[in-house]
């Protein structure tokens, strides 16, 4: 079994075609109640469909460090919800990866409109199954929405 240090707030799976791509390693992302993100891959480390061929997932990296882009006021990462995995990108040298996510930030006090936030998670590819503790999540952009979001889903 896997144990995390805080209660789970959100789980977001990569789209099946993205998770089975040979260049992608992330199968799903778990957000805990303290705002930390943990990125998981299929237990075998290679591409696989978690449903068709289940293997115990393994941790790729943990994100404890958040950076907030200067043009945003989203400093309460614990309140982000409806996390969706968008895409994973590998650097040309193959030693760094970036995962793009979106989430909903709650409306500010006395406001009705929530915000869609864009998040990038950057980490260096570990060798030998090491868990990367130096991954960083950055809120890079926000979009003010018209009202409140009930749910978000991936669409392909």
mmCIF file of C-alpha atoms in Angstrom:
data_model
loop_
_atom_site.group_PDB
_atom_site.id
_atom_site.type_symbol
_atom_site.label_atom_id
_atom_site.label_comp_id
_atom_site.label_asym_id
_atom_site.label_seq_id
_atom_site.Cartn_x
_atom_site.Cartn_y
_atom_site.Cartn_z
ATOM 1 C CA UNK A 1 0.000 0.000 0.000
ATOM 2 C CA UNK A 2 0.974 3.629 -0.425
ATOM 3 C CA UNK A 3 0.711 6.132 2.394
ATOM 4 C CA UNK A 4 0.750 9.898 2.071
ATOM 5 C CA UNK A 5 1.400 12.319 4.916
ATOM 6 C CA UNK A 6 -1.976 14.160 4.660
ATOM 7 C CA UNK A 7 -5.510 13.352 3.529
ATOM 8 C CA UNK A 8 -6.032 13.250 -0.234
ATOM 9 C CA UNK A 9 -7.910 16.212 -1.651
ATOM 10 C CA UNK A 10 -7.845 15.440 -5.361
ATOM 11 C CA UNK A 11 -6.678 12.759 -7.804
ATOM 12 C CA UNK A 12 -6.257 13.534 -11.498
ATOM 13 C CA UNK A 13 -5.381 10.912 -14.098
ATOM 14 C CA UNK A 14 -3.489 11.632 -17.306
ATOM 15 C CA UNK A 15 -5.519 11.035 -20.459
ATOM 16 C CA UNK A 16 -5.146 7.405 -21.502
ATOM 17 C CA UNK A 17 -3.308 8.241 -24.724
ATOM 18 C CA UNK A 18 -0.891 10.502 -22.831
ATOM 19 C CA UNK A 19 -0.231 7.982 -20.052
ATOM 20 C CA UNK A 20 0.548 5.208 -22.525
ATOM 21 C CA UNK A 21 2.942 7.283 -24.622
ATOM 22 C CA UNK A 22 6.493 5.995 -24.420
ATOM 23 C CA UNK A 23 7.849 9.480 -23.634
ATOM 24 C CA UNK A 24 5.456 10.148 -20.750
ATOM 25 C CA UNK A 25 5.882 8.781 -17.270
ATOM 26 C CA UNK A 26 3.076 10.373 -15.243
ATOM 27 C CA UNK A 27 -0.065 8.285 -14.845
ATOM 28 C CA UNK A 28 -1.788 10.411 -12.206
ATOM 29 C CA UNK A 29 -1.315 13.283 -9.763
ATOM 30 C CA UNK A 30 -2.472 13.343 -6.144
ATOM 31 C CA UNK A 31 -3.086 16.618 -4.317
ATOM 32 C CA UNK A 32 -3.095 16.402 -0.516
ATOM 33 C CA UNK A 33 -4.923 18.729 1.844
ATOM 34 C CA UNK A 34 -1.738 20.725 2.547
ATOM 35 C CA UNK A 35 -1.377 21.602 -1.167
ATOM 36 C CA UNK A 36 1.469 19.190 -1.876
ATOM 37 C CA UNK A 37 1.388 17.391 -5.228
ATOM 38 C CA UNK A 38 2.685 13.853 -5.685
ATOM 39 C CA UNK A 39 3.228 12.589 -9.224
ATOM 40 C CA UNK A 40 2.874 8.842 -9.816
ATOM 41 C CA UNK A 41 3.805 6.495 -12.612
ATOM 42 C CA UNK A 42 2.794 2.944 -13.336
ATOM 43 C CA UNK A 43 4.668 0.546 -11.072
ATOM 44 C CA UNK A 44 6.715 -0.910 -13.913
ATOM 45 C CA UNK A 45 8.052 2.528 -14.807
ATOM 46 C CA UNK A 46 7.066 2.178 -18.442
ATOM 47 C CA UNK A 47 3.932 3.046 -20.338
ATOM 48 C CA UNK A 48 0.922 0.976 -19.410
ATOM 49 C CA UNK A 49 -2.795 1.224 -18.970
ATOM 50 C CA UNK A 50 -3.433 1.276 -15.207
ATOM 51 C CA UNK A 51 -6.832 -0.290 -15.699
ATOM 52 C CA UNK A 52 -5.910 -3.121 -18.085
ATOM 53 C CA UNK A 53 -2.606 -4.036 -16.434
ATOM 54 C CA UNK A 54 -2.520 -2.804 -12.873
ATOM 55 C CA UNK A 55 0.809 -2.628 -11.125
ATOM 56 C CA UNK A 56 1.437 -0.848 -7.860
ATOM 57 C CA UNK A 57 2.139 2.787 -8.777
ATOM 58 C CA UNK A 58 5.401 4.399 -7.773
ATOM 59 C CA UNK A 59 6.195 8.000 -6.860
ATOM 60 C CA UNK A 60 8.073 9.995 -9.509
ATOM 61 C CA UNK A 61 8.346 13.220 -7.542
ATOM 62 C CA UNK A 62 6.835 15.231 -4.726
ATOM 63 C CA UNK A 63 6.117 18.927 -5.051
ATOM 64 C CA UNK A 64 6.429 20.866 -1.824
ATOM 65 C CA UNK A 65 7.758 24.099 -3.343
ATOM 66 C CA UNK A 66 5.316 26.440 -5.050
ATOM 67 C CA UNK A 67 6.144 29.579 -7.010
ATOM 68 C CA UNK A 68 3.496 32.144 -7.714
ATOM 69 C CA UNK A 69 3.834 34.187 -10.905
ATOM 70 C CA UNK A 70 3.951 37.937 -10.224
ATOM 71 C CA UNK A 71 0.672 38.668 -12.016
ATOM 72 C CA UNK A 72 -1.421 36.357 -9.860
ATOM 73 C CA UNK A 73 -2.697 36.477 -6.308
ATOM 74 C CA UNK A 74 -3.188 32.734 -5.914
ATOM 75 C CA UNK A 75 -1.056 32.078 -2.867
ATOM 76 C CA UNK A 76 -3.494 29.645 -1.240
ATOM 77 C CA UNK A 77 -2.510 26.440 -3.037
ATOM 78 C CA UNK A 78 -4.430 24.337 -0.515
ATOM 79 C CA UNK A 79 -7.696 25.698 -1.903
ATOM 80 C CA UNK A 80 -7.089 24.704 -5.545
ATOM 81 C CA UNK A 81 -9.606 22.130 -6.774
ATOM 82 C CA UNK A 82 -10.660 20.211 -9.897
ATOM 83 C CA UNK A 83 -7.065 19.528 -10.861
ATOM 84 C CA UNK A 84 -6.653 18.269 -14.453
ATOM 85 C CA UNK A 85 -3.529 16.864 -16.101
ATOM 86 C CA UNK A 86 -3.109 18.483 -19.522
ATOM 87 C CA UNK A 87 0.222 17.318 -20.977
ATOM 88 C CA UNK A 88 3.742 16.206 -20.153
ATOM 89 C CA UNK A 89 6.770 17.585 -21.981
ATOM 90 C CA UNK A 90 10.340 16.242 -21.970
ATOM 91 C CA UNK A 91 13.253 18.617 -22.608
ATOM 92 C CA UNK A 92 15.304 18.103 -25.756
ATOM 93 C CA UNK A 93 18.192 16.797 -23.645
ATOM 94 C CA UNK A 94 15.834 14.342 -21.902
ATOM 95 C CA UNK A 95 16.970 15.232 -18.379
ATOM 96 C CA UNK A 96 14.052 17.492 -17.378
ATOM 97 C CA UNK A 97 10.298 17.098 -17.568
ATOM 98 C CA UNK A 98 7.391 19.499 -17.259
ATOM 99 C CA UNK A 99 3.806 18.590 -16.481
ATOM 100 C CA UNK A 100 1.067 21.089 -17.362
ATOM 101 C CA UNK A 101 -2.022 21.153 -15.145
ATOM 102 C CA UNK A 102 -5.049 23.369 -14.721
ATOM 103 C CA UNK A 103 -7.158 23.865 -11.599
ATOM 104 C CA UNK A 104 -9.856 26.108 -10.196
ATOM 105 C CA UNK A 105 -8.971 28.738 -7.603
ATOM 106 C CA UNK A 106 -11.826 29.908 -5.385
ATOM 107 C CA UNK A 107 -13.341 33.344 -5.694
ATOM 108 C CA UNK A 108 -11.764 36.094 -3.628
ATOM 109 C CA UNK A 109 -13.668 37.344 -0.594
ATOM 110 C CA UNK A 110 -16.837 39.198 -1.615
ATOM 111 C CA UNK A 111 -16.456 37.972 -5.216
ATOM 112 C CA UNK A 112 -18.577 35.534 -7.213
ATOM 113 C CA UNK A 113 -16.128 34.624 -9.973
ATOM 114 C CA UNK A 114 -13.592 31.853 -9.592
ATOM 115 C CA UNK A 115 -10.337 31.660 -11.540
ATOM 116 C CA UNK A 116 -8.846 29.019 -13.799
ATOM 117 C CA UNK A 117 -5.149 28.649 -12.978
ATOM 118 C CA UNK A 118 -2.418 27.169 -15.125
ATOM 119 C CA UNK A 119 0.222 25.190 -13.234
ATOM 120 C CA UNK A 120 3.518 23.797 -14.464
ATOM 121 C CA UNK A 121 5.459 21.201 -12.501
ATOM 122 C CA UNK A 122 9.163 20.920 -13.344
ATOM 123 C CA UNK A 123 11.474 18.135 -12.220
ATOM 124 C CA UNK A 124 14.706 16.460 -13.217
ATOM 125 C CA UNK A 125 14.521 12.859 -14.312
ATOM 126 C CA UNK A 126 16.004 10.663 -11.605
ATOM 127 C CA UNK A 127 18.064 7.601 -12.295
ATOM 128 C CA UNK A 128 17.523 4.268 -10.647
ATOM 129 C CA UNK A 129 14.016 5.001 -9.388
ATOM 130 C CA UNK A 130 15.004 7.902 -7.122
ATOM 131 C CA UNK A 131 12.152 10.078 -5.891
ATOM 132 C CA UNK A 132 12.824 13.653 -6.915
ATOM 133 C CA UNK A 133 12.211 15.928 -3.916
ATOM 134 C CA UNK A 134 13.216 19.108 -5.748
ATOM 135 C CA UNK A 135 10.247 19.380 -8.083
ATOM 136 C CA UNK A 136 8.669 22.824 -8.252
ATOM 137 C CA UNK A 137 5.109 23.821 -9.134
ATOM 138 C CA UNK A 138 4.515 27.257 -10.601
ATOM 139 C CA UNK A 139 1.194 28.996 -11.062
ATOM 140 C CA UNK A 140 1.952 30.651 -14.383
ATOM 141 C CA UNK A 141 -1.344 32.220 -15.376
ATOM 142 C CA UNK A 142 -4.893 32.831 -14.211
ATOM 143 C CA UNK A 143 -8.096 33.494 -16.097
ATOM 144 C CA UNK A 144 -11.056 35.112 -14.360
ATOM 145 C CA UNK A 145 -14.175 33.045 -15.051
ATOM 146 C CA UNK A 146 -17.794 34.140 -15.208
ATOM 147 C CA UNK A 147 -19.214 32.645 -12.042
ATOM 148 C CA UNK A 148 -18.399 29.377 -10.306
ATOM 149 C CA UNK A 149 -17.161 26.075 -11.740
ATOM 150 C CA UNK A 150 -19.142 22.946 -10.894
ATOM 151 C CA UNK A 151 -16.747 20.466 -12.481
ATOM 152 C CA UNK A 152 -14.101 20.102 -15.184
ATOM 153 C CA UNK A 153 -13.356 17.058 -17.318
ATOM 154 C CA UNK A 154 -10.792 16.182 -19.959
ATOM 155 C CA UNK A 155 -12.114 16.158 -23.492
ATOM 156 C CA UNK A 156 -10.551 14.407 -26.448
#
